[in-house]
Coordinates of C-alpha atoms in Angstrom, one line a residue:
M1 CA 23.2 27.0 53.5
E2 CA 26.2 25.9 51.5
L3 CA 26.9 26.9 47.9
S4 CA 29.4 25.1 45.7
G5 CA 30.5 25.8 42.2
P6 CA 30.6 26.6 39.5
V7 CA 30.6 22.9 38.8
A8 CA 33.0 22.0 36.0
G9 CA 31.8 20.4 32.8
P10 CA 28.5 20.6 30.9
F11 CA 25.3 20.7 32.8
R12 CA 21.8 19.4 31.8
L13 CA 19.0 21.8 31.0
I14 CA 16.5 22.0 28.1
S15 CA 17.3 25.6 27.0
T16 CA 18.3 27.7 24.0
F17 CA 20.6 26.0 21.5
F18 CA 22.8 28.9 20.6
S19 CA 26.0 29.6 22.6
L20 CA 25.5 32.2 25.3
T21 CA 28.9 33.5 24.7
D22 CA 27.6 34.8 21.4
V23 CA 25.3 37.2 23.3
G24 CA 27.9 38.1 25.9
Y25 CA 26.8 35.7 28.7
V26 CA 28.4 33.0 30.7
A27 CA 26.5 29.8 31.8
E28 CA 27.3 28.1 35.1
E29 CA 25.8 25.5 37.4
Y30 CA 26.0 25.5 41.2
F31 CA 24.9 23.1 43.9
L32 CA 23.0 24.4 46.9
S33 CA 22.8 22.4 50.2
G34 CA 21.0 23.1 53.5
M35 CA 18.0 22.3 55.6
A36 CA 14.6 23.2 54.2
A37 CA 11.4 23.7 56.2
S38 CA 8.0 22.5 55.3
Y39 CA 4.9 24.6 56.1
R40 CA 1.4 23.9 57.4
L41 CA -1.8 25.8 57.6
T42 CA -2.9 27.3 60.9
G43 CA -6.2 28.5 59.5
P44 CA -8.3 28.0 56.4
A45 CA -6.9 28.2 52.9
G46 CA -9.4 30.8 51.7
N47 CA -10.1 32.1 48.2
D48 CA -8.6 35.5 49.2
G49 CA -5.1 33.9 49.4
E50 CA -4.5 35.3 52.9
W51 CA -3.3 32.0 54.3
A52 CA -1.9 31.7 57.8
T53 CA 0.9 29.2 58.0
E54 CA 3.7 28.1 60.3
A55 CA 7.0 26.2 59.6
G56 CA 6.9 22.5 60.2
G57 CA 9.7 20.0 60.2
G58 CA 13.0 20.4 58.4
A59 CA 14.9 18.1 56.0
P60 CA 18.3 18.2 54.4
F61 CA 18.5 18.9 50.6
T62 CA 21.0 19.4 47.8
T63 CA 19.7 20.9 44.6
R64 CA 21.2 22.8 41.7
L65 CA 21.0 26.4 40.3
V66 CA 21.7 27.3 36.7
V67 CA 23.1 30.8 36.3
Y68 CA 23.2 32.8 33.0
R69 CA 24.9 36.2 33.7
P70 CA 26.3 38.9 31.5
I71 CA 30.1 39.0 31.1
E72 CA 30.0 42.8 31.0
G73 CA 27.4 45.5 31.5
Y74 CA 25.3 43.9 34.2
R75 CA 22.6 46.3 35.3
G76 CA 21.6 44.8 38.6
T77 CA 18.4 42.9 37.9
A78 CA 18.2 39.1 38.4
V79 CA 15.2 37.0 37.3
V80 CA 15.0 33.8 39.4
E81 CA 12.9 31.2 37.5
W82 CA 11.2 28.4 39.3
L83 CA 12.0 25.7 36.7
N84 CA 8.9 23.9 35.4
A85 CA 8.6 20.2 36.4
S86 CA 5.5 19.2 34.4
S87 CA 7.5 17.0 31.9
G88 CA 9.4 15.3 34.7
A89 CA 12.5 17.3 33.9
D90 CA 13.5 21.0 34.4
T91 CA 12.4 23.4 31.7
P92 CA 12.7 27.2 31.6
P93 CA 9.7 28.6 29.8
I94 CA 10.3 32.2 31.1
W95 CA 13.8 32.1 29.8
L96 CA 12.7 30.6 26.5
L97 CA 10.0 33.2 26.0
A98 CA 11.8 36.3 27.2
H99 CA 15.6 35.7 26.8
R100 CA 15.9 38.3 24.0
H101 CA 14.9 41.0 26.4
L102 CA 16.9 39.6 29.3
T103 CA 20.2 39.5 27.2
R104 CA 19.5 42.8 25.6
A105 CA 18.9 44.5 29.0
R106 CA 21.9 42.7 30.6
I107 CA 19.7 40.9 33.1
A108 CA 20.9 37.9 35.0
W109 CA 18.8 34.7 34.9
I110 CA 18.9 32.0 37.6
G111 CA 17.0 28.7 37.2
V112 CA 16.2 26.8 40.4
S113 CA 15.5 23.0 40.5
A114 CA 13.0 23.5 43.3
Q115 CA 11.0 20.3 42.9
Y116 CA 11.6 16.6 43.4
A117 CA 10.7 15.0 40.0
P118 CA 13.4 16.7 37.9
I119 CA 16.1 15.4 40.3
H120 CA 14.8 11.9 41.2
G121 CA 12.2 11.2 38.5
G122 CA 8.5 10.4 38.7
G123 CA 5.6 12.9 39.1
G124 CA 4.4 15.5 36.7
M125 CA 1.8 15.4 34.1
A126 CA 3.9 13.1 31.9
E127 CA 4.0 10.5 34.7
R128 CA 0.3 10.7 35.6
D129 CA -1.1 10.5 32.0
D130 CA 0.2 8.4 29.1
T131 CA -1.2 10.9 26.6
W132 CA 1.6 13.2 27.6
N133 CA 4.4 10.8 26.5
S134 CA 5.6 13.3 23.9
V135 CA 6.7 15.7 26.6
R136 CA 8.2 13.2 29.1
R137 CA 11.9 13.8 29.9
P138 CA 14.4 12.0 32.1
S139 CA 15.4 13.2 35.5
L140 CA 18.9 14.7 36.3
K141 CA 20.0 11.6 38.2
K142 CA 19.0 9.3 35.3
V143 CA 20.5 11.4 32.5
D144 CA 23.8 12.1 34.3
P145 CA 24.1 9.9 37.5
V146 CA 27.8 10.8 38.1
R147 CA 27.5 14.6 37.9
Y148 CA 24.3 14.7 39.9
A149 CA 25.1 12.0 42.4
E150 CA 25.0 14.3 45.4
L151 CA 21.7 15.9 44.6
S152 CA 19.0 15.0 47.1
H153 CA 15.4 16.3 47.4
P154 CA 13.2 15.5 50.4
G155 CA 9.9 16.1 48.6
D156 CA 7.8 18.9 47.3
A157 CA 6.5 19.9 50.7
Y158 CA 10.0 21.5 51.0
C159 CA 10.2 23.1 47.6
Y160 CA 8.9 26.5 48.8
D161 CA 11.7 26.9 51.3
I162 CA 14.3 25.6 48.8
Y163 CA 13.2 28.3 46.4
R164 CA 13.3 30.9 49.1
Q165 CA 16.9 30.0 50.0
A166 CA 17.9 30.1 46.4
G167 CA 16.7 33.7 46.3
E168 CA 18.7 34.5 49.4
L169 CA 21.9 33.6 47.5
V170 CA 21.4 35.6 44.3
R171 CA 23.4 38.6 45.5
E172 CA 26.3 36.3 46.3
L173 CA 25.9 34.4 43.0
V174 CA 25.8 37.6 40.8
R175 CA 27.7 40.5 42.3
G176 CA 26.0 43.9 41.8
T177 CA 22.5 42.6 42.0
R178 CA 20.0 45.3 43.2
Q179 CA 16.7 43.7 42.6
V180 CA 15.6 40.0 42.5
L181 CA 12.5 39.1 40.6
A182 CA 10.7 35.8 41.1
A183 CA 9.2 34.2 38.0
G184 CA 7.4 31.0 37.0
Q185 CA 5.1 29.7 34.3
S186 CA 2.3 27.1 34.4
Q187 CA 2.9 24.5 37.1
S188 CA 5.6 26.8 38.5
A189 CA 3.1 29.7 38.5
A190 CA 0.8 27.6 40.7
M191 CA 3.7 27.1 43.1
L192 CA 4.4 30.8 43.1
V193 CA 0.8 31.7 43.9
T194 CA 1.1 29.5 47.0
Y195 CA 4.6 30.9 47.8
V196 CA 3.2 34.5 47.8
N197 CA 0.1 33.6 49.7
A198 CA 1.6 31.3 52.4
I199 CA 5.4 31.5 52.5
A200 CA 6.4 35.1 51.6
P201 CA 4.8 36.6 54.7
H202 CA 7.4 34.8 56.8
G203 CA 10.1 36.8 55.0
S204 CA 11.2 36.6 51.3
P205 CA 14.2 37.8 49.3
Y206 CA 12.1 38.5 46.2
D207 CA 11.4 42.1 45.3
A208 CA 8.5 41.2 42.9
Y209 CA 6.8 38.3 41.3
L210 CA 6.0 37.5 37.7
I211 CA 3.3 34.8 37.5
D212 CA 2.7 33.6 33.9
G213 CA 0.0 31.2 32.9
R214 CA -1.3 30.2 36.4
P215 CA -4.1 27.6 36.8
G216 CA -7.2 28.7 38.7
L217 CA -6.2 26.7 41.8
P218 CA -2.8 27.0 43.4
A219 CA -0.6 24.3 44.6
S220 CA -1.0 22.8 48.1
L221 CA 1.6 23.1 50.8
S222 CA 2.5 19.5 50.0
G223 CA 3.4 20.7 46.5
R224 CA 0.5 19.2 44.5
V225 CA -1.0 21.5 41.8
G226 CA -4.7 21.9 41.8
S227 CA -5.3 19.9 45.0
V228 CA -6.4 22.8 47.2
A229 CA -10.1 22.0 47.9
L230 CA -11.8 25.4 47.2
N231 CA -15.0 26.4 45.4
G232 CA -13.8 28.6 42.6
G233 CA -10.4 30.0 42.2
T234 CA -7.8 31.6 44.5
R235 CA -6.6 35.2 44.4
V236 CA -3.1 36.4 45.1
R237 CA -3.2 37.9 48.6
A238 CA -4.0 41.6 48.6
D239 CA -1.5 42.5 51.3
S240 CA 1.6 41.2 49.5
T241 CA 4.4 43.5 50.3
A242 CA 6.1 42.9 46.9
P243 CA 4.4 43.7 43.6
V244 CA 2.9 40.9 41.6
L245 CA 2.1 40.9 37.8
T246 CA 0.1 38.0 36.5
L247 CA 0.0 37.3 32.7
Q248 CA -2.7 35.0 31.4
T249 CA -3.4 33.7 27.9
E250 CA -6.8 32.6 26.6
T251 CA -5.9 29.0 27.6
D252 CA -5.2 30.1 31.1
V253 CA -8.4 32.1 31.5
V254 CA -11.2 30.0 30.0
G255 CA -9.3 27.0 28.6
F256 CA -7.6 24.0 30.2
M257 CA -6.0 26.1 33.1
R258 CA -9.4 27.8 33.9
S259 CA -8.3 30.7 36.1
I260 CA -11.4 32.9 35.4
D261 CA -12.7 32.4 38.9
S262 CA -9.3 33.7 40.2
R263 CA -9.6 37.1 38.6
Q264 CA -9.0 40.0 40.9
P265 CA -8.9 43.8 40.6
D266 CA -5.7 45.7 40.0
S267 CA -4.3 47.5 43.1
D268 CA -1.2 49.3 44.2
R269 CA 0.6 45.9 44.5
F270 CA -1.1 43.8 41.7
R271 CA -1.6 43.8 38.0
L272 CA -3.5 41.3 35.8
W273 CA -2.8 41.2 32.1
E274 CA -5.1 38.8 30.0
L275 CA -3.7 38.3 26.5
P276 CA -6.2 37.6 23.7
G277 CA -5.1 35.4 20.8
A278 CA -2.4 33.7 22.9
A279 CA -2.1 30.1 24.0
H280 CA -0.4 28.5 27.0
V281 CA 2.2 27.1 24.5
D282 CA 2.8 28.4 21.0
S283 CA 5.1 28.2 18.0
Y284 CA 7.6 30.6 19.5
S285 CA 8.0 28.8 22.8
V286 CA 8.4 25.3 21.2
G287 CA 10.2 26.4 18.0
A288 CA 11.8 29.8 17.4
S289 CA 12.8 30.4 21.0
F290 CA 15.6 27.7 20.9
T291 CA 17.5 29.4 18.1
D292 CA 16.4 33.1 18.4
S293 CA 19.7 34.7 19.5
G294 CA 18.9 38.0 17.9
T295 CA 20.7 37.3 14.7
L296 CA 17.9 35.6 12.8
T297 CA 16.3 37.6 10.0
A298 CA 12.6 38.4 10.2
A299 CA 11.9 35.9 7.4
E300 CA 13.8 33.1 9.3
L301 CA 11.8 33.9 12.5
A302 CA 8.5 33.9 10.6
E303 CA 9.4 30.5 9.0
L304 CA 10.2 29.1 12.5
M305 CA 7.0 30.4 13.9
A306 CA 4.7 29.2 11.1
P307 CA 1.8 27.2 12.6
R308 CA 2.4 23.4 12.4
R309 CA 0.5 20.4 13.5
D310 CA 3.5 18.4 14.8
P311 CA 5.2 20.2 17.7
L312 CA 7.2 17.9 20.0
G313 CA 6.8 15.1 17.4
A314 CA 3.0 14.9 18.2
D315 CA 0.1 14.9 15.7
F316 CA -2.4 17.6 16.5
P317 CA -5.8 18.1 14.9
E318 CA -5.1 21.8 14.1
P319 CA -2.0 24.0 13.4
I320 CA -0.9 25.3 16.7
N321 CA -1.1 29.0 17.8
S322 CA 1.5 31.0 15.9
G323 CA 0.9 34.4 17.5
P324 CA 4.1 36.0 18.9
Q325 CA 2.3 38.2 21.4
H326 CA 3.1 36.1 24.4
H327 CA 6.8 36.4 23.7
Y328 CA 6.7 40.2 23.2
V329 CA 4.2 41.1 25.9
L330 CA 6.1 38.9 28.5
Q331 CA 9.2 40.9 27.7
R332 CA 7.3 44.1 28.3
A333 CA 6.0 42.6 31.6
I334 CA 9.5 41.9 32.9
A335 CA 10.6 45.4 32.1
A336 CA 7.5 46.9 33.7
L337 CA 7.9 44.9 36.8
S338 CA 11.6 45.9 37.1
D339 CA 10.7 49.6 36.7
W340 CA 7.9 49.2 39.4
V341 CA 10.4 47.8 41.9
E342 CA 12.8 50.7 41.2
G343 CA 10.1 53.1 42.2
G344 CA 9.0 53.9 38.6
P345 CA 5.4 53.9 37.4
A346 CA 3.3 50.8 37.9
P347 CA 2.6 48.6 34.9
A348 CA -0.3 49.6 32.7
R349 CA -3.8 48.6 33.7
A350 CA -5.5 46.3 31.1
D351 CA -9.1 45.4 30.4
R352 CA -10.0 41.8 31.1
L353 CA -10.9 39.4 28.2
S354 CA -14.5 39.8 27.2
V355 CA -16.4 36.7 28.5
S356 CA -20.1 35.9 28.4
A357 CA -21.6 32.7 30.0
G358 CA -18.0 31.3 30.4
E359 CA -17.1 31.8 26.7
L360 CA -14.9 34.4 25.0
V361 CA -16.7 37.1 23.1
L362 CA -15.3 37.3 19.6
D363 CA -15.0 39.9 16.9
D364 CA -16.2 39.5 13.3
H365 CA -13.1 37.6 12.4
G366 CA -13.4 35.2 15.3
N367 CA -10.6 36.7 17.5
A368 CA -11.2 37.5 21.1
L369 CA -12.3 40.9 22.3
G370 CA -10.9 42.7 25.4
G371 CA -7.7 42.1 27.2
V372 CA -4.2 43.4 26.3
R373 CA -4.5 44.7 22.7
T374 CA -1.8 43.9 20.2
P375 CA -1.5 44.4 16.4
W376 CA -1.8 40.6 15.7
L377 CA -5.4 40.8 17.0
D378 CA -6.4 44.3 15.9
V379 CA -4.9 43.9 12.4
P380 CA -5.1 40.1 11.9
L381 CA -4.0 37.8 9.1
A382 CA -5.4 34.8 11.0
V383 CA -7.7 33.8 13.8
L384 CA -5.4 33.1 16.7
S385 CA -6.8 31.1 19.6
G386 CA -5.7 29.7 22.9
L387 CA -8.4 27.0 22.4
G388 CA -9.7 24.9 19.5
Q389 CA -7.6 21.7 19.8
E390 CA -9.5 18.5 20.4
G391 CA -8.5 15.1 21.7
G392 CA -7.0 15.9 25.1
G393 CA -3.3 15.4 26.0
P394 CA -0.8 18.1 25.3
A395 CA -2.7 19.6 22.3
I396 CA -5.1 21.4 24.6
M397 CA -2.3 23.8 25.7
F398 CA -1.3 24.8 22.2
G399 CA -4.3 26.6 20.8
C400 CA -4.7 27.0 17.0
T401 CA -4.2 29.2 14.0
R402 CA -6.8 29.6 11.2
P403 CA -5.8 31.8 8.3
L404 CA -8.4 34.4 7.3
P405 CA -9.9 34.0 3.8
G406 CA -9.3 36.4 1.0
P407 CA -6.4 38.7 0.1
T408 CA -4.4 40.8 2.5
P409 CA -5.9 44.3 2.8
D410 CA -4.1 46.9 0.8
N411 CA -3.4 49.0 3.9
Y412 CA -2.3 46.1 6.0
L413 CA 1.2 47.2 6.9
G414 CA 0.2 50.8 7.6
A415 CA -2.6 49.7 9.9
F416 CA -0.3 47.1 11.6
R417 CA 2.3 49.8 12.2
A418 CA -0.3 52.1 13.8
A419 CA -1.6 49.3 16.0
T420 CA 1.9 48.5 17.1
D421 CA 2.5 52.1 18.0
E422 CA -0.7 52.1 20.1
A423 CA 0.4 49.0 22.0
V424 CA 3.8 50.6 22.8
A425 CA 2.1 53.8 24.0
A426 CA -0.4 51.7 26.1
G427 CA 2.5 50.0 27.9
F428 CA 2.2 46.5 26.5
L429 CA 5.1 46.3 23.9
L430 CA 8.7 47.4 24.2
A431 CA 9.8 50.1 21.8
E432 CA 13.0 48.1 21.3
D433 CA 11.0 45.3 19.8
V434 CA 9.1 47.4 17.2
P435 CA 11.6 47.1 14.3
E436 CA 11.6 43.3 14.5
I437 CA 7.8 43.2 15.0
L438 CA 7.3 45.4 11.8
A439 CA 9.8 43.3 9.8
M440 CA 8.0 40.2 10.8
A441 CA 4.7 41.6 9.7
V442 CA 6.2 42.0 6.2
A443 CA 7.5 38.4 6.3
N444 CA 4.2 37.0 7.6
Q445 CA 2.3 38.9 4.9
A446 CA 4.5 37.2 2.3
L447 CA 3.9 33.7 3.9
S448 CA 0.2 34.4 4.0
E449 CA 0.0 35.5 0.4
Q450 CA 2.1 32.4 -0.7
G451 CA -0.4 30.1 1.2
R452 CA 2.4 29.0 3.5
I453 CA 0.2 29.2 6.6
P454 CA -1.5 25.8 6.4
P455 CA -5.3 25.7 6.6
A456 CA -7.0 23.8 9.4
T457 CA -8.4 20.3 8.6
H458 CA -11.6 21.4 10.3
H459 CA -12.8 24.3 12.3
S460 CA -13.1 23.3 16.0
S461 CA -15.1 25.5 18.3
R462 CA -13.2 27.9 20.4

């Protein structure tokens, strides 16, 4: 392996818009070169995830790593995100959803361009389906052919070993690193399931894995998502030597990602958190996350997170999911996983979402029962769903928001505060986030009473 950089000049990554220096971080880009191995099965790819594999042929590669590290006060934890390639370009959904905790806790973040499409173009959902035009993005070589001239990817059969090698270099990239956490969402989560099941047993630098929003089927060893021919889903292998925490929204469990057949029991190395009222993508991840540096007021955050029908310039049937629980619970998941690696208590155990005949079981308001309980579901101002959009295309990932009729209950803020305290005590929210959560409850109450949360044009089924 050969590491070069930091590379001078501005680099390309769809990320937060505020300057990282404002939060005491530096942003750098490095190039990583070497020989990557592919892998092949030596036995069946079973539903239990315990896949036997061997290394195949090798191929040369040069990819890039993006590093966000604290200028001072680094505490020794690095999160290495498998950058998402679904749009045809690198995107960092874990960073976007959880950067407030990462910067507050002085955690380093490394984004890895592990896959072919974001470097060379082609591939991804946007390439395979014209209804995804609104999320299509250009590759690195197209957007900046001079800077990225030397990048070269041999194909996604080699992406697993490229990601492994990136993890091997973290302690060199960020001095003082004690623990290295692997993380990925959506397509990247599918790749991580395969990495844990088929690659990690050969030796891995990662101390734990955060799998967020995985589909029911993992990626194949050739790197194609959902192409493993199995009846039902695939579990994370039970004999993983490193802890795994999987976080799933409603969309991921019974919606478009359909992972319900991949459910598995908690163990001394595995936790599954299913999050009611949350969507695969929501108004925080495609709105507030880009400017939320920690300096926005609660009113500004509430305004940015108000449900809209036109994210990414699209026109959706329903206002998208505006619940902030994915953002806040993911931050707690990272903290819990880090503590677990350090020898602290395992993350809390959570009930599964209540499902009957393949459908979510709903309360009297229309919100889902079971799963990780949060104040936005237990003391609601709206029905929050990971389902409900119609028409296909990107809309099916965004869920919807439907305001509850009638005035806000007189005891709303007191009940919301009590439910927040319960979620902190249960291990699903960070105490550090509580002041902001409560301030936003006040702001959201004001928006609701002003009629600023737009009503749905029609009530689609969940």
